[in-house]
């Protein structure tokens, strides 16, 4: 049996603006992963998914994104479609801004590579996964697949070479899950509509979010957590004006800051999903309690490691 996995991710700064060419900052969550196991199958190419009682048979549903992923893989490596059963298990909450779809696709590509004894460069993994992200989301910026495949903090600008981010000191992020699933493409379409209706005002907000991402990159390089927290609060207010926050997200953000977080904001597509709070170690417990008391479904605590060049 072959096993493979891929991490999840959070966006620290720049979601939505990244779709319009502004920079965004995303970090991998290495401990929260999607896993696959692959075994020979006697009934062709089959996927077993969590929470689905019936398997997906690619000969009857070839347009399922995961089947397309294997077809693309097979074409790229001039290999027949393998007769394999790919069982997916994932610790990553779905449709909540943690990159569950991209993580599963990445784990599938890695698993197929091992199963067929083909070494797949990270750039190729990224291309294969991005193609499937487009099937799921329409016009993704590519940030999710990039941070998940490379498993490194990224300063990401659409259609630019990837920039690995420097981070002077480790810092703790709490992720508050609203428990409300939200499809990224719905929030992205809402911002697109706003952009079309009120272009100059929306453009100004998007540009300001981009400016924050540049500043945040410098703060991480210097280890200035107070400034980074203030930038998160500012970024959240701008996301509110893009209409992607909700009362619940706003409340979680406010309560986190009141309980001692250095800053907080929604993370990912919004309209549900997750918020994040930057905390000093001594405040982590307090803020976690405040988030749970405010109705967070769960709180995940993660230490973003230092990365120096
Ligand atoms: O997949 P999510 O929910 O983390 O959102 C991705 C970030 C967006 O900027 C909203 C969309 C994109 O394609 O970059």
Tab-separated table of C-alpha atoms and ligand atoms in Angstrom:
chain	number	residue	atom	x	y	z
A	1	UNK	CA	0.000	0.000	0.000
A	2	UNK	CA	1.221	3.502	-0.875
A	3	UNK	CA	0.558	6.511	1.361
A	4	UNK	CA	0.947	10.227	0.706
A	5	UNK	CA	-0.197	13.471	2.271
A	6	UNK	CA	-0.303	17.243	1.886
A	7	UNK	CA	-0.679	20.082	4.379
A	8	UNK	CA	-3.377	22.727	4.738
A	9	UNK	CA	-2.815	26.473	4.765
A	10	UNK	CA	-3.994	29.809	6.068
A	11	UNK	CA	-3.877	33.163	4.388
A	12	UNK	CA	-2.451	35.785	6.753
A	13	UNK	CA	-2.921	38.798	4.465
A	14	UNK	CA	-4.238	39.710	1.040
A	15	UNK	CA	-7.121	37.332	0.306
A	16	UNK	CA	-9.421	38.588	-2.451
A	17	UNK	CA	-7.009	41.416	-3.378
A	18	UNK	CA	-4.664	38.666	-4.625
A	19	UNK	CA	-7.206	37.805	-7.333
A	20	UNK	CA	-6.681	41.382	-8.671
A	21	UNK	CA	-2.894	41.163	-8.800
A	22	UNK	CA	-2.050	42.362	-5.280
A	23	UNK	CA	0.319	40.365	-3.058
A	24	UNK	CA	-0.869	37.957	-0.377
A	25	UNK	CA	0.860	36.105	2.437
A	26	UNK	CA	0.036	32.480	3.157
A	27	UNK	CA	1.605	29.921	5.467
A	28	UNK	CA	1.356	26.117	5.520
A	29	UNK	CA	-0.213	24.266	8.439
A	30	UNK	CA	2.039	21.255	8.462
A	31	UNK	CA	0.196	19.357	11.191
A	32	UNK	CA	-3.263	19.542	9.625
A	33	UNK	CA	-3.170	17.296	6.558
A	34	UNK	CA	-5.047	15.399	3.877
A	35	UNK	CA	-3.953	11.786	3.381
A	36	UNK	CA	-4.383	9.234	0.616
A	37	UNK	CA	-3.707	5.532	0.444
A	38	UNK	CA	-3.457	3.728	-2.893
A	39	UNK	CA	-4.042	0.050	-3.549
A	40	UNK	CA	-4.525	-1.995	-6.717
A	41	UNK	CA	-8.165	-2.103	-7.794
A	42	UNK	CA	-10.031	-4.733	-9.813
A	43	UNK	CA	-12.690	-2.233	-10.896
A	44	UNK	CA	-10.621	0.470	-12.572
A	45	UNK	CA	-9.821	3.862	-11.116
A	46	UNK	CA	-11.841	4.486	-7.963
A	47	UNK	CA	-11.902	7.151	-5.257
A	48	UNK	CA	-13.176	6.576	-1.746
A	49	UNK	CA	-14.001	9.852	-0.031
A	50	UNK	CA	-14.711	10.590	3.617
A	51	UNK	CA	-18.417	11.041	4.374
A	52	UNK	CA	-19.421	9.575	0.989
A	53	UNK	CA	-20.869	6.100	1.261
A	54	UNK	CA	-20.513	5.437	-2.476
A	55	UNK	CA	-17.155	5.407	-4.217
A	56	UNK	CA	-16.459	7.544	-7.281
A	57	UNK	CA	-15.813	5.349	-10.315
A	58	UNK	CA	-13.906	7.287	-12.941
A	59	UNK	CA	-15.207	5.185	-15.836
A	60	UNK	CA	-18.770	6.360	-15.063
A	61	UNK	CA	-17.966	9.884	-13.772
A	62	UNK	CA	-14.846	10.909	-15.731
A	63	UNK	CA	-15.623	14.606	-15.261
A	64	UNK	CA	-15.255	14.456	-11.484
A	65	UNK	CA	-12.324	16.810	-10.702
A	66	UNK	CA	-10.283	14.050	-9.020
A	67	UNK	CA	-10.775	11.787	-12.064
A	68	UNK	CA	-9.711	14.679	-14.312
A	69	UNK	CA	-6.632	15.086	-12.124
A	70	UNK	CA	-5.582	11.472	-12.730
A	71	UNK	CA	-6.355	11.778	-16.461
A	72	UNK	CA	-4.174	14.905	-16.661
A	73	UNK	CA	-1.450	13.108	-14.731
A	74	UNK	CA	-1.613	10.077	-17.044
A	75	UNK	CA	-1.460	12.266	-20.147
A	76	UNK	CA	1.464	14.248	-18.833
A	77	UNK	CA	3.470	11.115	-18.070
A	78	UNK	CA	2.117	9.135	-21.044
A	79	UNK	CA	0.842	6.433	-18.788
A	80	UNK	CA	-2.371	4.407	-19.037
A	81	UNK	CA	-5.039	5.337	-16.504
A	82	UNK	CA	-4.022	3.191	-13.517
A	83	UNK	CA	-6.359	0.622	-11.958
A	84	UNK	CA	-6.067	1.904	-8.462
A	85	UNK	CA	-8.296	2.601	-5.488
A	86	UNK	CA	-7.411	5.943	-3.912
A	87	UNK	CA	-8.802	6.334	-0.420
A	88	UNK	CA	-8.910	9.880	0.894
A	89	UNK	CA	-8.926	10.834	4.564
A	90	UNK	CA	-8.524	14.393	5.745
A	91	UNK	CA	-8.203	16.274	9.016
A	92	UNK	CA	-8.889	19.554	7.199
A	93	UNK	CA	-12.369	21.082	7.564
A	94	UNK	CA	-13.878	21.478	4.068
A	95	UNK	CA	-14.989	24.778	2.490
A	96	UNK	CA	-13.556	26.821	5.321
A	97	UNK	CA	-10.532	28.607	3.884
A	98	UNK	CA	-7.925	26.043	4.896
A	99	UNK	CA	-7.249	24.718	1.412
A	100	UNK	CA	-8.865	21.314	1.810
A	101	UNK	CA	-9.444	20.811	-1.947
A	102	UNK	CA	-5.899	21.745	-2.972
A	103	UNK	CA	-4.476	19.567	-0.190
A	104	UNK	CA	-6.430	16.516	-1.352
A	105	UNK	CA	-5.411	17.101	-4.989
A	106	UNK	CA	-1.761	17.451	-3.942
A	107	UNK	CA	-1.887	14.257	-1.888
A	108	UNK	CA	-3.407	12.432	-4.892
A	109	UNK	CA	-0.630	13.625	-7.237
A	110	UNK	CA	2.050	12.603	-4.716
A	111	UNK	CA	0.389	9.246	-4.118
A	112	UNK	CA	0.179	8.527	-7.862
A	113	UNK	CA	3.820	9.481	-8.280
A	114	UNK	CA	4.878	6.971	-5.621
A	115	UNK	CA	2.471	4.313	-6.891
A	116	UNK	CA	3.792	4.562	-10.452
A	117	UNK	CA	7.361	5.208	-9.330
A	118	UNK	CA	7.546	8.593	-11.028
A	119	UNK	CA	9.282	11.513	-9.375
A	120	UNK	CA	7.178	14.626	-9.835
A	121	UNK	CA	8.904	17.980	-9.417
A	122	UNK	CA	7.112	20.456	-7.139
A	123	UNK	CA	6.500	22.815	-10.093
A	124	UNK	CA	4.673	20.028	-11.949
A	125	UNK	CA	2.665	19.098	-8.843
A	126	UNK	CA	1.680	22.754	-8.629
A	127	UNK	CA	0.545	22.914	-12.269
A	128	UNK	CA	-1.503	19.715	-11.983
A	129	UNK	CA	-3.211	20.883	-8.791
A	130	UNK	CA	-3.838	24.407	-10.103
A	131	UNK	CA	-5.713	22.987	-13.104
A	132	UNK	CA	-8.083	21.214	-10.698
A	133	UNK	CA	-8.440	24.294	-8.498
A	134	UNK	CA	-9.788	26.026	-11.616
A	135	UNK	CA	-12.439	23.301	-11.966
A	136	UNK	CA	-13.460	23.768	-8.323
A	137	UNK	CA	-13.270	27.567	-8.093
A	138	UNK	CA	-13.364	29.098	-11.579
A	139	UNK	CA	-10.706	31.823	-11.256
A	140	UNK	CA	-8.417	30.964	-8.354
A	141	UNK	CA	-5.335	33.127	-7.876
A	142	UNK	CA	-3.197	30.005	-7.361
A	143	UNK	CA	-2.143	30.887	-3.820
A	144	UNK	CA	-3.694	27.798	-2.195
A	145	UNK	CA	-2.024	25.218	-4.423
A	146	UNK	CA	1.328	27.052	-4.289
A	147	UNK	CA	1.622	27.250	-0.506
A	148	UNK	CA	0.354	23.696	-0.086
A	149	UNK	CA	2.602	22.109	-2.719
A	150	UNK	CA	5.754	23.974	-1.636
A	151	UNK	CA	4.826	23.757	2.075
A	152	UNK	CA	6.614	27.065	2.722
A	153	UNK	CA	5.420	30.532	3.808
A	154	UNK	CA	4.876	32.526	0.628
A	155	UNK	CA	4.650	36.122	-0.472
A	156	UNK	CA	2.495	35.468	-3.487
A	157	UNK	CA	1.682	37.640	-6.472
A	158	UNK	CA	-0.417	36.106	-9.199
A	159	UNK	CA	1.571	35.079	-12.277
A	160	UNK	CA	4.886	36.103	-10.659
A	161	UNK	CA	7.741	33.847	-9.558
A	162	UNK	CA	7.103	32.479	-6.064
A	163	UNK	CA	8.811	34.345	-3.236
A	164	UNK	CA	9.561	32.353	-0.073
A	165	UNK	CA	8.864	34.536	2.924
A	166	UNK	CA	11.368	35.302	5.667
A	167	UNK	CA	10.113	35.160	9.229
A	168	UNK	CA	12.464	36.274	11.984
A	169	UNK	CA	10.788	34.642	14.985
A	170	UNK	CA	8.129	31.976	15.466
A	171	UNK	CA	4.664	33.336	16.248
A	172	UNK	CA	1.417	31.809	17.370
A	173	UNK	CA	-1.793	31.977	15.382
A	174	UNK	CA	-5.162	30.786	16.681
A	175	UNK	CA	-7.634	29.721	14.022
A	176	UNK	CA	-11.260	30.145	15.005
A	177	UNK	CA	-13.614	28.030	12.936
A	178	UNK	CA	-17.117	29.483	12.533
A	179	UNK	CA	-18.392	26.011	11.637
A	180	UNK	CA	-20.123	27.645	8.662
A	181	UNK	CA	-19.017	26.244	5.322
A	182	UNK	CA	-18.688	28.785	2.543
A	183	UNK	CA	-17.786	28.256	-1.088
A	184	UNK	CA	-14.837	30.467	-2.058
A	185	UNK	CA	-16.189	31.149	-5.546
A	186	UNK	CA	-19.401	32.695	-4.104
A	187	UNK	CA	-17.417	35.267	-2.106
A	188	UNK	CA	-15.060	35.867	-5.045
A	189	UNK	CA	-18.079	36.529	-7.332
A	190	UNK	CA	-19.562	38.955	-4.782
A	191	UNK	CA	-16.318	40.957	-4.772
A	192	UNK	CA	-16.254	40.875	-8.579
A	193	UNK	CA	-19.771	42.296	-8.671
A	194	UNK	CA	-18.822	45.046	-6.218
A	195	UNK	CA	-15.790	45.801	-8.358
A	196	UNK	CA	-17.917	46.139	-11.453
A	197	UNK	CA	-20.537	48.321	-9.741
A	198	UNK	CA	-18.201	50.595	-7.772
A	199	UNK	CA	-14.878	50.196	-9.487
A	200	UNK	CA	-12.801	53.104	-8.176
A	201	UNK	CA	-13.842	52.675	-4.546
A	202	UNK	CA	-13.310	48.901	-4.638
A	203	UNK	CA	-9.999	49.312	-6.472
A	204	UNK	CA	-8.808	51.639	-3.689
A	205	UNK	CA	-9.691	49.035	-1.026
A	206	UNK	CA	-7.933	46.286	-2.980
A	207	UNK	CA	-4.811	48.442	-3.404
A	208	UNK	CA	-4.778	49.227	0.314
A	209	UNK	CA	-4.975	45.499	1.127
A	210	UNK	CA	-1.980	45.024	-1.176
A	211	UNK	CA	-0.051	47.760	0.616
A	212	UNK	CA	-0.766	46.016	3.938
A	213	UNK	CA	0.708	42.776	2.577
A	214	UNK	CA	3.966	44.557	1.682
A	215	UNK	CA	4.128	46.056	5.171
A	216	UNK	CA	3.331	42.713	6.761
A	217	UNK	CA	6.207	41.101	4.862
A	218	UNK	CA	8.569	43.653	6.435
A	219	UNK	CA	7.085	43.083	9.908
A	220	UNK	CA	7.680	39.339	9.622
A	221	UNK	CA	11.252	39.938	8.529
A	222	UNK	CA	11.806	42.142	11.595
A	223	UNK	CA	9.648	40.154	14.023
A	224	UNK	CA	7.415	43.163	14.826
A	225	UNK	CA	4.341	41.402	16.146
A	226	UNK	CA	2.550	44.485	17.453
A	227	UNK	CA	2.683	46.100	14.031
A	228	UNK	CA	1.679	42.835	12.385
A	229	UNK	CA	-1.367	42.592	14.664
A	230	UNK	CA	-2.417	46.150	13.839
A	231	UNK	CA	-2.148	45.319	10.133
A	232	UNK	CA	-4.426	42.304	10.644
A	233	UNK	CA	-7.084	44.495	12.249
A	234	UNK	CA	-6.826	46.992	9.398
A	235	UNK	CA	-6.989	44.210	6.789
A	236	UNK	CA	-10.134	42.842	8.448
A	237	UNK	CA	-11.881	46.223	8.240
A	238	UNK	CA	-11.075	46.393	4.535
A	239	UNK	CA	-12.428	42.887	4.000
A	240	UNK	CA	-15.625	44.029	5.716
A	241	UNK	CA	-16.012	46.750	3.107
A	242	UNK	CA	-15.576	44.070	0.420
A	243	UNK	CA	-18.665	42.406	1.995
A	244	UNK	CA	-16.954	39.109	2.709
A	245	UNK	CA	-17.186	39.187	6.498
A	246	UNK	CA	-20.202	38.124	8.553
A	247	UNK	CA	-21.549	39.140	11.970
A	248	UNK	CA	-20.149	35.947	13.415
A	249	UNK	CA	-16.673	36.550	11.953
A	250	UNK	CA	-16.759	40.178	13.156
A	251	UNK	CA	-17.726	39.084	16.641
A	252	UNK	CA	-14.970	36.475	16.826
A	253	UNK	CA	-12.441	39.052	15.623
A	254	UNK	CA	-13.574	41.663	18.188
A	255	UNK	CA	-13.643	39.218	21.065
A	256	UNK	CA	-10.190	37.861	20.197
A	257	UNK	CA	-8.725	41.369	20.324
A	258	UNK	CA	-10.586	42.162	23.543
A	259	UNK	CA	-9.176	39.007	25.125
A	260	UNK	CA	-5.618	40.102	24.322
A	261	UNK	CA	-4.851	39.124	20.721
A	262	UNK	CA	-2.413	41.480	18.993
A	263	UNK	CA	-4.666	41.429	15.951
A	264	UNK	CA	-7.318	39.360	14.219
A	265	UNK	CA	-9.022	39.037	10.858
A	266	UNK	CA	-11.012	36.656	8.747
A	267	UNK	CA	-8.879	34.314	6.677
A	268	UNK	CA	-9.611	32.932	3.211
A	269	UNK	CA	-12.721	33.544	1.171
A	270	UNK	CA	-14.870	34.647	4.139
A	271	UNK	CA	-18.688	34.551	4.437
A	272	UNK	CA	-18.041	31.777	6.970
A	273	UNK	CA	-14.975	29.598	7.288
A	274	UNK	CA	-12.228	30.765	9.605
A	275	UNK	CA	-10.783	33.783	11.347
A	276	UNK	CA	-7.259	34.031	12.702
A	277	UNK	CA	-5.781	35.803	15.715
A	278	UNK	CA	-2.135	36.623	16.403
A	279	UNK	CA	-1.365	36.019	20.067
A	280	UNK	CA	1.511	36.130	22.480
A	281	UNK	CA	2.033	32.797	24.254
A	282	UNK	CA	0.795	34.140	27.587
A	283	UNK	CA	-2.543	35.204	26.044
A	284	UNK	CA	-3.175	32.093	23.937
A	285	UNK	CA	-5.361	30.361	26.514
A	286	UNK	CA	-7.445	33.451	27.248
A	287	UNK	CA	-8.071	34.163	23.588
A	288	UNK	CA	-8.916	30.513	22.876
A	289	UNK	CA	-11.483	30.561	25.685
A	290	UNK	CA	-12.957	33.835	24.411
A	291	UNK	CA	-13.306	32.410	20.903
A	292	UNK	CA	-14.991	29.243	22.145
A	293	UNK	CA	-17.309	31.283	24.378
A	294	UNK	CA	-18.217	33.454	21.396
A	295	UNK	CA	-19.337	30.350	19.527
A	296	UNK	CA	-16.266	29.177	17.613
A	297	UNK	CA	-16.842	25.609	16.503
A	298	UNK	CA	-13.209	24.751	17.245
A	299	UNK	CA	-9.955	26.605	17.763
A	300	UNK	CA	-6.765	25.343	16.184
A	301	UNK	CA	-3.505	26.664	17.592
A	302	UNK	CA	-0.472	26.733	15.346
A	303	UNK	CA	3.087	28.020	15.663
A	304	UNK	CA	4.380	29.655	12.478
A	305	UNK	CA	8.091	28.740	12.494
A	306	UNK	CA	10.944	31.114	11.825
A	307	UNK	CA	12.353	30.998	8.314
A	308	UNK	CA	15.613	32.751	7.541
A	309	UNK	CA	17.738	32.800	4.418
B	1	LIG	O1	-9.606	29.001	-0.538
B	1	LIG	P1	-9.806	30.145	0.408
B	1	LIG	O2	-11.165	30.244	0.966
B	1	LIG	O3	-8.675	30.254	1.396
B	1	LIG	O4	-9.716	31.517	-0.457
B	1	LIG	C1	-8.721	31.746	-1.343
B	1	LIG	C2	-8.371	33.171	-1.349
B	1	LIG	C3	-9.121	34.075	-2.294
B	1	LIG	O5	-8.257	35.193	-2.451
B	1	LIG	C4	-10.441	34.542	-1.706
B	1	LIG	C5	-9.396	33.458	-3.653
B	1	LIG	C6	-8.155	33.169	-4.473
B	1	LIG	O6	-8.288	32.461	-5.471
B	1	LIG	O7	-7.064	33.660	-4.154
